[in-house]
């Protein structure tokens, strides 16, 4: 799987990205903290992937904001199913090292998980201890809500249990 980055700006959210956050809301009570925003990345002049309409920030539900094991299980499941779900990148800002960790589809295996990198004080996602996950979909998945639903249904039986707020 190839990482697309910010090479395909759009004028708004893409249908598959909207469907992805709707499913995350339904399954785990996550909140939509934003999809489309024509802005640079934090602490950079480079365009954010949010400007492509393929990135979404999914807020951790209030009843899980002190449950790092649960947040990590959702992150790990998304990473394990990234190819089926068309996920190119996932960030978990709140993690045991205080800086978070990130998955990128093209990254080689690090620390026992393919594509996952533990962040540090000098190399991180810019929001240590943030209570949300950041996801980036492939252009094909972001453009096709039905494809995301079909992909989700094919792997959802193994997903962490629904959140009961």
PDB file of N, CA and C in Angstrom, residues 21-103:
ATOM      1  N   UNK A  21     -16.133   7.913   9.924  1.00  0.00           N
ATOM      2  CA  UNK A  21     -16.378   8.495  11.252  1.00  0.00           C
ATOM      3  C   UNK A  21     -17.782   8.138  11.740  1.00  0.00           C
ATOM      4  N   UNK A  22     -18.741   8.029  10.853  1.00  0.00           N
ATOM      5  CA  UNK A  22     -20.084   7.596  11.273  1.00  0.00           C
ATOM      6  C   UNK A  22     -20.029   6.203  11.893  1.00  0.00           C
ATOM      7  N   UNK A  23     -19.242   5.313  11.307  1.00  0.00           N
ATOM      8  CA  UNK A  23     -19.114   3.955  11.840  1.00  0.00           C
ATOM      9  C   UNK A  23     -18.365   3.971  13.167  1.00  0.00           C
ATOM     10  N   UNK A  24     -17.307   4.773  13.276  1.00  0.00           N
ATOM     11  CA  UNK A  24     -16.570   4.875  14.539  1.00  0.00           C
ATOM     12  C   UNK A  24     -17.465   5.457  15.636  1.00  0.00           C
ATOM     13  N   UNK A  25     -18.327   6.382  15.266  1.00  0.00           N
ATOM     14  CA  UNK A  25     -19.288   6.943  16.226  1.00  0.00           C
ATOM     15  C   UNK A  25     -20.270   5.869  16.680  1.00  0.00           C
ATOM     16  N   UNK A  26     -20.784   5.105  15.734  1.00  0.00           N
ATOM     17  CA  UNK A  26     -21.770   4.079  16.042  1.00  0.00           C
ATOM     18  C   UNK A  26     -21.171   2.941  16.864  1.00  0.00           C
ATOM     19  N   UNK A  27     -19.993   2.477  16.494  1.00  0.00           N
ATOM     20  CA  UNK A  27     -19.368   1.319  17.163  1.00  0.00           C
ATOM     21  C   UNK A  27     -18.788   1.681  18.529  1.00  0.00           C
ATOM     22  N   UNK A  28     -18.049   2.807  18.576  1.00  0.00           N
ATOM     23  CA  UNK A  28     -17.270   3.108  19.777  1.00  0.00           C
ATOM     24  C   UNK A  28     -17.609   4.452  20.422  1.00  0.00           C
ATOM     25  N   UNK A  29     -18.669   5.106  19.991  1.00  0.00           N
ATOM     26  CA  UNK A  29     -19.085   6.404  20.540  1.00  0.00           C
ATOM     27  C   UNK A  29     -18.013   7.478  20.393  1.00  0.00           C
ATOM     28  N   UNK A  30     -17.180   7.353  19.368  1.00  0.00           N
ATOM     29  CA  UNK A  30     -16.176   8.381  19.108  1.00  0.00           C
ATOM     30  C   UNK A  30     -16.879   9.613  18.551  1.00  0.00           C
ATOM     31  N   UNK A  31     -16.266  10.764  18.691  1.00  0.00           N
ATOM     32  CA  UNK A  31     -16.857  12.001  18.187  1.00  0.00           C
ATOM     33  C   UNK A  31     -16.080  12.493  16.977  1.00  0.00           C
ATOM     34  N   UNK A  32     -16.771  13.166  16.102  1.00  0.00           N
ATOM     35  CA  UNK A  32     -16.140  13.736  14.910  1.00  0.00           C
ATOM     36  C   UNK A  32     -15.537  15.085  15.298  1.00  0.00           C
ATOM     37  N   UNK A  33     -14.216  15.121  15.412  1.00  0.00           N
ATOM     38  CA  UNK A  33     -13.514  16.359  15.751  1.00  0.00           C
ATOM     39  C   UNK A  33     -13.074  17.117  14.500  1.00  0.00           C
ATOM     40  N   UNK A  34     -13.384  16.571  13.340  1.00  0.00           N
ATOM     41  CA  UNK A  34     -13.093  17.289  12.108  1.00  0.00           C
ATOM     42  C   UNK A  34     -12.542  16.414  11.006  1.00  0.00           C
ATOM     43  N   UNK A  35     -13.038  16.695   9.804  1.00  0.00           N
ATOM     44  CA  UNK A  35     -12.530  16.023   8.603  1.00  0.00           C
ATOM     45  C   UNK A  35     -11.799  17.059   7.757  1.00  0.00           C
ATOM     46  N   UNK A  36     -12.528  17.850   7.023  1.00  0.00           N
ATOM     47  CA  UNK A  36     -11.911  18.759   6.063  1.00  0.00           C
ATOM     48  C   UNK A  36     -11.526  20.085   6.708  1.00  0.00           C
ATOM     49  N   UNK A  37     -10.286  20.476   6.480  1.00  0.00           N
ATOM     50  CA  UNK A  37      -9.800  21.792   6.905  1.00  0.00           C
ATOM     51  C   UNK A  37      -8.630  22.159   5.997  1.00  0.00           C
ATOM     52  N   UNK A  38      -8.748  23.245   5.275  1.00  0.00           N
ATOM     53  CA  UNK A  38      -7.681  23.685   4.376  1.00  0.00           C
ATOM     54  C   UNK A  38      -6.654  24.465   5.200  1.00  0.00           C
ATOM     55  N   UNK A  39      -5.723  23.716   5.792  1.00  0.00           N
ATOM     56  CA  UNK A  39      -4.750  24.315   6.704  1.00  0.00           C
ATOM     57  C   UNK A  39      -3.437  23.544   6.642  1.00  0.00           C
ATOM     58  N   UNK A  40      -2.364  24.158   7.162  1.00  0.00           N
ATOM     59  CA  UNK A  40      -1.104  23.414   7.249  1.00  0.00           C
ATOM     60  C   UNK A  40      -1.124  22.442   8.432  1.00  0.00           C
ATOM     61  N   UNK A  41      -0.201  21.497   8.407  1.00  0.00           N
ATOM     62  CA  UNK A  41      -0.023  20.606   9.556  1.00  0.00           C
ATOM     63  C   UNK A  41       0.459  21.429  10.738  1.00  0.00           C
ATOM     64  N   UNK A  42       0.245  20.909  11.933  1.00  0.00           N
ATOM     65  CA  UNK A  42       0.729  21.590  13.133  1.00  0.00           C
ATOM     66  C   UNK A  42       2.237  21.805  13.027  1.00  0.00           C
ATOM     67  N   UNK A  43       2.683  22.995  13.385  1.00  0.00           N
ATOM     68  CA  UNK A  43       4.108  23.343  13.423  1.00  0.00           C
ATOM     69  C   UNK A  43       4.795  23.135  12.066  1.00  0.00           C
ATOM     70  N   UNK A  44       4.074  23.382  10.976  1.00  0.00           N
ATOM     71  CA  UNK A  44       4.633  23.181   9.643  1.00  0.00           C
ATOM     72  C   UNK A  44       3.971  24.130   8.657  1.00  0.00           C
ATOM     73  N   UNK A  45       4.602  24.286   7.528  1.00  0.00           N
ATOM     74  CA  UNK A  45       3.978  25.036   6.431  1.00  0.00           C
ATOM     75  C   UNK A  45       3.402  24.084   5.387  1.00  0.00           C
ATOM     76  N   UNK A  46       3.659  22.773   5.547  1.00  0.00           N
ATOM     77  CA  UNK A  46       3.129  21.772   4.621  1.00  0.00           C
ATOM     78  C   UNK A  46       1.636  21.588   4.842  1.00  0.00           C
ATOM     79  N   UNK A  47       0.908  21.363   3.776  1.00  0.00           N
ATOM     80  CA  UNK A  47      -0.532  21.188   3.813  1.00  0.00           C
ATOM     81  C   UNK A  47      -0.909  19.938   4.609  1.00  0.00           C
ATOM     82  N   UNK A  48      -1.902  20.064   5.467  1.00  0.00           N
ATOM     83  CA  UNK A  48      -2.409  18.936   6.239  1.00  0.00           C
ATOM     84  C   UNK A  48      -3.182  17.981   5.333  1.00  0.00           C
ATOM     85  N   UNK A  49      -3.175  16.706   5.676  1.00  0.00           N
ATOM     86  CA  UNK A  49      -3.982  15.737   4.947  1.00  0.00           C
ATOM     87  C   UNK A  49      -5.468  16.023   5.154  1.00  0.00           C
ATOM     88  N   UNK A  50      -5.817  16.764   6.196  1.00  0.00           N
ATOM     89  CA  UNK A  50      -7.210  17.183   6.366  1.00  0.00           C
ATOM     90  C   UNK A  50      -7.679  17.999   5.157  1.00  0.00           C
ATOM     91  N   UNK A  51      -6.783  18.688   4.475  1.00  0.00           N
ATOM     92  CA  UNK A  51      -7.149  19.475   3.295  1.00  0.00           C
ATOM     93  C   UNK A  51      -7.503  18.597   2.098  1.00  0.00           C
ATOM     94  N   UNK A  52      -7.279  17.305   2.210  1.00  0.00           N
ATOM     95  CA  UNK A  52      -7.650  16.384   1.132  1.00  0.00           C
ATOM     96  C   UNK A  52      -9.038  15.790   1.345  1.00  0.00           C
ATOM     97  N   UNK A  53      -9.601  15.978   2.537  1.00  0.00           N
ATOM     98  CA  UNK A  53     -10.889  15.363   2.854  1.00  0.00           C
ATOM     99  C   UNK A  53     -10.785  13.890   3.175  1.00  0.00           C
ATOM    100  N   UNK A  54      -9.548  13.364   3.292  1.00  0.00           N
ATOM    101  CA  UNK A  54      -9.329  11.942   3.579  1.00  0.00           C
ATOM    102  C   UNK A  54      -8.915  11.674   5.016  1.00  0.00           C
ATOM    103  N   UNK A  55      -8.736  12.725   5.830  1.00  0.00           N
ATOM    104  CA  UNK A  55      -8.315  12.547   7.227  1.00  0.00           C
ATOM    105  C   UNK A  55      -9.459  12.917   8.153  1.00  0.00           C
ATOM    106  N   UNK A  56      -9.533  12.203   9.274  1.00  0.00           N
ATOM    107  CA  UNK A  56     -10.540  12.515  10.290  1.00  0.00           C
ATOM    108  C   UNK A  56      -9.914  12.347  11.668  1.00  0.00           C
ATOM    109  N   UNK A  57     -10.280  13.235  12.571  1.00  0.00           N
ATOM    110  CA  UNK A  57      -9.900  13.113  13.970  1.00  0.00           C
ATOM    111  C   UNK A  57     -11.106  12.586  14.731  1.00  0.00           C
ATOM    112  N   UNK A  58     -10.919  11.417  15.363  1.00  0.00           N
ATOM    113  CA  UNK A  58     -11.998  10.727  16.071  1.00  0.00           C
ATOM    114  C   UNK A  58     -11.756  10.844  17.571  1.00  0.00           C
ATOM    115  N   UNK A  59     -12.609  11.627  18.244  1.00  0.00           N
ATOM    116  CA  UNK A  59     -12.460  11.865  19.673  1.00  0.00           C
ATOM    117  C   UNK A  59     -12.765  10.634  20.500  1.00  0.00           C
ATOM    118  N   UNK A  60     -11.930  10.403  21.493  1.00  0.00           N
ATOM    119  CA  UNK A  60     -12.130   9.291  22.419  1.00  0.00           C
ATOM    120  C   UNK A  60     -13.347   9.612  23.296  1.00  0.00           C
ATOM    121  N   UNK A  61     -14.274   8.670  23.438  1.00  0.00           N
ATOM    122  CA  UNK A  61     -15.457   8.943  24.254  1.00  0.00           C
ATOM    123  C   UNK A  61     -15.087   9.255  25.703  1.00  0.00           C
ATOM    124  N   UNK A  62     -15.897  10.086  26.331  1.00  0.00           N
ATOM    125  CA  UNK A  62     -15.628  10.540  27.708  1.00  0.00           C
ATOM    126  C   UNK A  62     -15.416   9.370  28.665  1.00  0.00           C
ATOM    127  N   UNK A  63     -16.222   8.314  28.526  1.00  0.00           N
ATOM    128  CA  UNK A  63     -16.098   7.191  29.457  1.00  0.00           C
ATOM    129  C   UNK A  63     -14.859   6.325  29.206  1.00  0.00           C
ATOM    130  N   UNK A  64     -14.089   6.622  28.158  1.00  0.00           N
ATOM    131  CA  UNK A  64     -12.868   5.858  27.853  1.00  0.00           C
ATOM    132  C   UNK A  64     -11.613   6.728  27.931  1.00  0.00           C
ATOM    133  N   UNK A  65     -11.735   7.975  28.350  1.00  0.00           N
ATOM    134  CA  UNK A  65     -10.589   8.879  28.321  1.00  0.00           C
ATOM    135  C   UNK A  65      -9.524   8.573  29.364  1.00  0.00           C
ATOM    136  N   UNK A  66      -9.787   7.655  30.274  1.00  0.00           N
ATOM    137  CA  UNK A  66      -8.767   7.203  31.216  1.00  0.00           C
ATOM    138  C   UNK A  66      -8.443   5.729  31.010  1.00  0.00           C
ATOM    139  N   UNK A  67      -8.826   5.181  29.868  1.00  0.00           N
ATOM    140  CA  UNK A  67      -8.656   3.757  29.580  1.00  0.00           C
ATOM    141  C   UNK A  67      -7.703   3.592  28.392  1.00  0.00           C
ATOM    142  N   UNK A  68      -6.401   3.739  28.675  1.00  0.00           N
ATOM    143  CA  UNK A  68      -5.409   3.656  27.607  1.00  0.00           C
ATOM    144  C   UNK A  68      -5.402   2.281  26.934  1.00  0.00           C
ATOM    145  N   UNK A  69      -5.687   1.232  27.694  1.00  0.00           N
ATOM    146  CA  UNK A  69      -5.717  -0.106  27.102  1.00  0.00           C
ATOM    147  C   UNK A  69      -6.805  -0.194  26.029  1.00  0.00           C
ATOM    148  N   UNK A  70      -7.962   0.407  26.284  1.00  0.00           N
ATOM    149  CA  UNK A  70      -9.046   0.390  25.299  1.00  0.00           C
ATOM    150  C   UNK A  70      -8.657   1.186  24.061  1.00  0.00           C
ATOM    151  N   UNK A  71      -8.130   2.377  24.257  1.00  0.00           N
ATOM    152  CA  UNK A  71      -7.714   3.216  23.123  1.00  0.00           C
ATOM    153  C   UNK A  71      -6.659   2.473  22.306  1.00  0.00           C
ATOM    154  N   UNK A  72      -5.711   1.857  22.981  1.00  0.00           N
ATOM    155  CA  UNK A  72      -4.656   1.110  22.280  1.00  0.00           C
ATOM    156  C   UNK A  72      -5.222  -0.083  21.520  1.00  0.00           C
ATOM    157  N   UNK A  73      -6.252  -0.727  22.067  1.00  0.00           N
ATOM    158  CA  UNK A  73      -6.849  -1.875  21.365  1.00  0.00           C
ATOM    159  C   UNK A  73      -7.532  -1.423  20.074  1.00  0.00           C
ATOM    160  N   UNK A  74      -8.167  -0.258  20.091  1.00  0.00           N
ATOM    161  CA  UNK A  74      -8.790   0.268  18.875  1.00  0.00           C
ATOM    162  C   UNK A  74      -7.703   0.615  17.860  1.00  0.00           C
ATOM    163  N   UNK A  75      -6.652   1.311  18.285  1.00  0.00           N
ATOM    164  CA  UNK A  75      -5.531   1.644  17.405  1.00  0.00           C
ATOM    165  C   UNK A  75      -4.950   0.375  16.785  1.00  0.00           C
ATOM    166  N   UNK A  76      -4.638  -0.612  17.629  1.00  0.00           N
ATOM    167  CA  UNK A  76      -4.032  -1.850  17.144  1.00  0.00           C
ATOM    168  C   UNK A  76      -4.937  -2.566  16.144  1.00  0.00           C
ATOM    169  N   UNK A  77      -6.258  -2.556  16.393  1.00  0.00           N
ATOM    170  CA  UNK A  77      -7.185  -3.209  15.474  1.00  0.00           C
ATOM    171  C   UNK A  77      -7.232  -2.475  14.128  1.00  0.00           C
ATOM    172  N   UNK A  78      -7.262  -1.144  14.174  1.00  0.00           N
ATOM    173  CA  UNK A  78      -7.257  -0.372  12.924  1.00  0.00           C
ATOM    174  C   UNK A  78      -5.995  -0.650  12.126  1.00  0.00           C
ATOM    175  N   UNK A  79      -4.855  -0.720  12.814  1.00  0.00           N
ATOM    176  CA  UNK A  79      -3.587  -1.016  12.138  1.00  0.00           C
ATOM    177  C   UNK A  79      -3.610  -2.423  11.543  1.00  0.00           C
ATOM    178  N   UNK A  80      -4.076  -3.389  12.317  1.00  0.00           N
ATOM    179  CA  UNK A  80      -4.113  -4.776  11.839  1.00  0.00           C
ATOM    180  C   UNK A  80      -5.008  -4.938  10.610  1.00  0.00           C
ATOM    181  N   UNK A  81      -6.010  -4.075  10.472  1.00  0.00           N
ATOM    182  CA  UNK A  81      -6.967  -4.166   9.368  1.00  0.00           C
ATOM    183  C   UNK A  81      -6.813  -3.026   8.364  1.00  0.00           C
ATOM    184  N   UNK A  82      -5.672  -2.369   8.378  1.00  0.00           N
ATOM    185  CA  UNK A  82      -5.500  -1.176   7.538  1.00  0.00           C
ATOM    186  C   UNK A  82      -5.651  -1.458   6.049  1.00  0.00           C
ATOM    187  N   UNK A  83      -5.172  -2.600   5.589  1.00  0.00           N
ATOM    188  CA  UNK A  83      -5.269  -2.874   4.147  1.00  0.00           C
ATOM    189  C   UNK A  83      -6.718  -3.039   3.714  1.00  0.00           C
ATOM    190  N   UNK A  84      -7.484  -3.807   4.450  1.00  0.00           N
ATOM    191  CA  UNK A  84      -8.895  -4.018   4.112  1.00  0.00           C
ATOM    192  C   UNK A  84      -9.666  -2.700   4.173  1.00  0.00           C
ATOM    193  N   UNK A  85      -9.398  -1.890   5.226  1.00  0.00           N
ATOM    194  CA  UNK A  85     -10.138  -0.644   5.440  1.00  0.00           C
ATOM    195  C   UNK A  85      -9.582   0.528   4.633  1.00  0.00           C
ATOM    196  N   UNK A  86      -8.492   0.324   3.927  1.00  0.00           N
ATOM    197  CA  UNK A  86      -7.907   1.412   3.132  1.00  0.00           C
ATOM    198  C   UNK A  86      -7.329   2.517   3.995  1.00  0.00           C
ATOM    199  N   UNK A  87      -6.793   2.171   5.155  1.00  0.00           N
ATOM    200  CA  UNK A  87      -6.211   3.160   6.063  1.00  0.00           C
ATOM    201  C   UNK A  87      -4.718   3.281   5.779  1.00  0.00           C
ATOM    202  N   UNK A  88      -4.278   4.489   5.464  1.00  0.00           N
ATOM    203  CA  UNK A  88      -2.871   4.731   5.186  1.00  0.00           C
ATOM    204  C   UNK A  88      -2.093   5.171   6.423  1.00  0.00           C
ATOM    205  N   UNK A  89      -2.779   5.820   7.378  1.00  0.00           N
ATOM    206  CA  UNK A  89      -2.085   6.322   8.565  1.00  0.00           C
ATOM    207  C   UNK A  89      -3.051   6.397   9.745  1.00  0.00           C
ATOM    208  N   UNK A  90      -2.548   6.112  10.951  1.00  0.00           N
ATOM    209  CA  UNK A  90      -3.303   6.255  12.199  1.00  0.00           C
ATOM    210  C   UNK A  90      -2.356   6.839  13.240  1.00  0.00           C
ATOM    211  N   UNK A  91      -2.839   7.822  13.992  1.00  0.00           N
ATOM    212  CA  UNK A  91      -2.070   8.391  15.109  1.00  0.00           C
ATOM    213  C   UNK A  91      -2.808   8.118  16.413  1.00  0.00           C
ATOM    214  N   UNK A  92      -2.056   7.716  17.422  1.00  0.00           N
ATOM    215  CA  UNK A  92      -2.568   7.602  18.790  1.00  0.00           C
ATOM    216  C   UNK A  92      -1.721   8.558  19.628  1.00  0.00           C
ATOM    217  N   UNK A  93      -2.253   9.709  19.925  1.00  0.00           N
ATOM    218  CA  UNK A  93      -1.497  10.742  20.633  1.00  0.00           C
ATOM    219  C   UNK A  93      -1.308  10.418  22.109  1.00  0.00           C
ATOM    220  N   UNK A  94      -2.263   9.729  22.704  1.00  0.00           N
ATOM    221  CA  UNK A  94      -2.213   9.383  24.123  1.00  0.00           C
ATOM    222  C   UNK A  94      -1.744   7.948  24.240  1.00  0.00           C
ATOM    223  N   UNK A  95      -0.501   7.764  24.713  1.00  0.00           N
ATOM    224  CA  UNK A  95       0.078   6.428  24.799  1.00  0.00           C
ATOM    225  C   UNK A  95       1.089   6.406  25.930  1.00  0.00           C
ATOM    226  N   UNK A  96       1.558   5.230  26.276  1.00  0.00           N
ATOM    227  CA  UNK A  96       2.385   5.023  27.468  1.00  0.00           C
ATOM    228  C   UNK A  96       3.654   5.873  27.520  1.00  0.00           C
ATOM    229  N   UNK A  97       4.230   6.244  26.383  1.00  0.00           N
ATOM    230  CA  UNK A  97       5.482   7.005  26.409  1.00  0.00           C
ATOM    231  C   UNK A  97       5.255   8.506  26.571  1.00  0.00           C
ATOM    232  N   UNK A  98       4.005   8.955  26.611  1.00  0.00           N
ATOM    233  CA  UNK A  98       3.699  10.376  26.777  1.00  0.00           C
ATOM    234  C   UNK A  98       3.700  11.168  25.490  1.00  0.00           C
ATOM    235  N   UNK A  99       4.231  10.625  24.416  1.00  0.00           N
ATOM    236  CA  UNK A  99       4.301  11.348  23.131  1.00  0.00           C
ATOM    237  C   UNK A  99       3.401  10.744  22.066  1.00  0.00           C
ATOM    238  N   UNK A 100       2.976   9.506  22.250  1.00  0.00           N
ATOM    239  CA  UNK A 100       2.108   8.850  21.288  1.00  0.00           C
ATOM    240  C   UNK A 100       2.860   7.928  20.354  1.00  0.00           C
ATOM    241  N   UNK A 101       2.122   7.463  19.365  1.00  0.00           N
ATOM    242  CA  UNK A 101       2.697   6.584  18.342  1.00  0.00           C
ATOM    243  C   UNK A 101       1.909   6.758  17.065  1.00  0.00           C
ATOM    244  N   UNK A 102       2.541   6.378  15.975  1.00  0.00           N
ATOM    245  CA  UNK A 102       1.880   6.520  14.692  1.00  0.00           C
ATOM    246  C   UNK A 102       2.126   5.323  13.798  1.00  0.00           C
ATOM    247  N   UNK A 103       1.137   5.027  12.991  1.00  0.00           N
ATOM    248  CA  UNK A 103       1.232   3.976  11.972  1.00  0.00           C
ATOM    249  C   UNK A 103       1.208   4.644  10.607  1.00  0.00           C
TER     250      UNK A 103
END
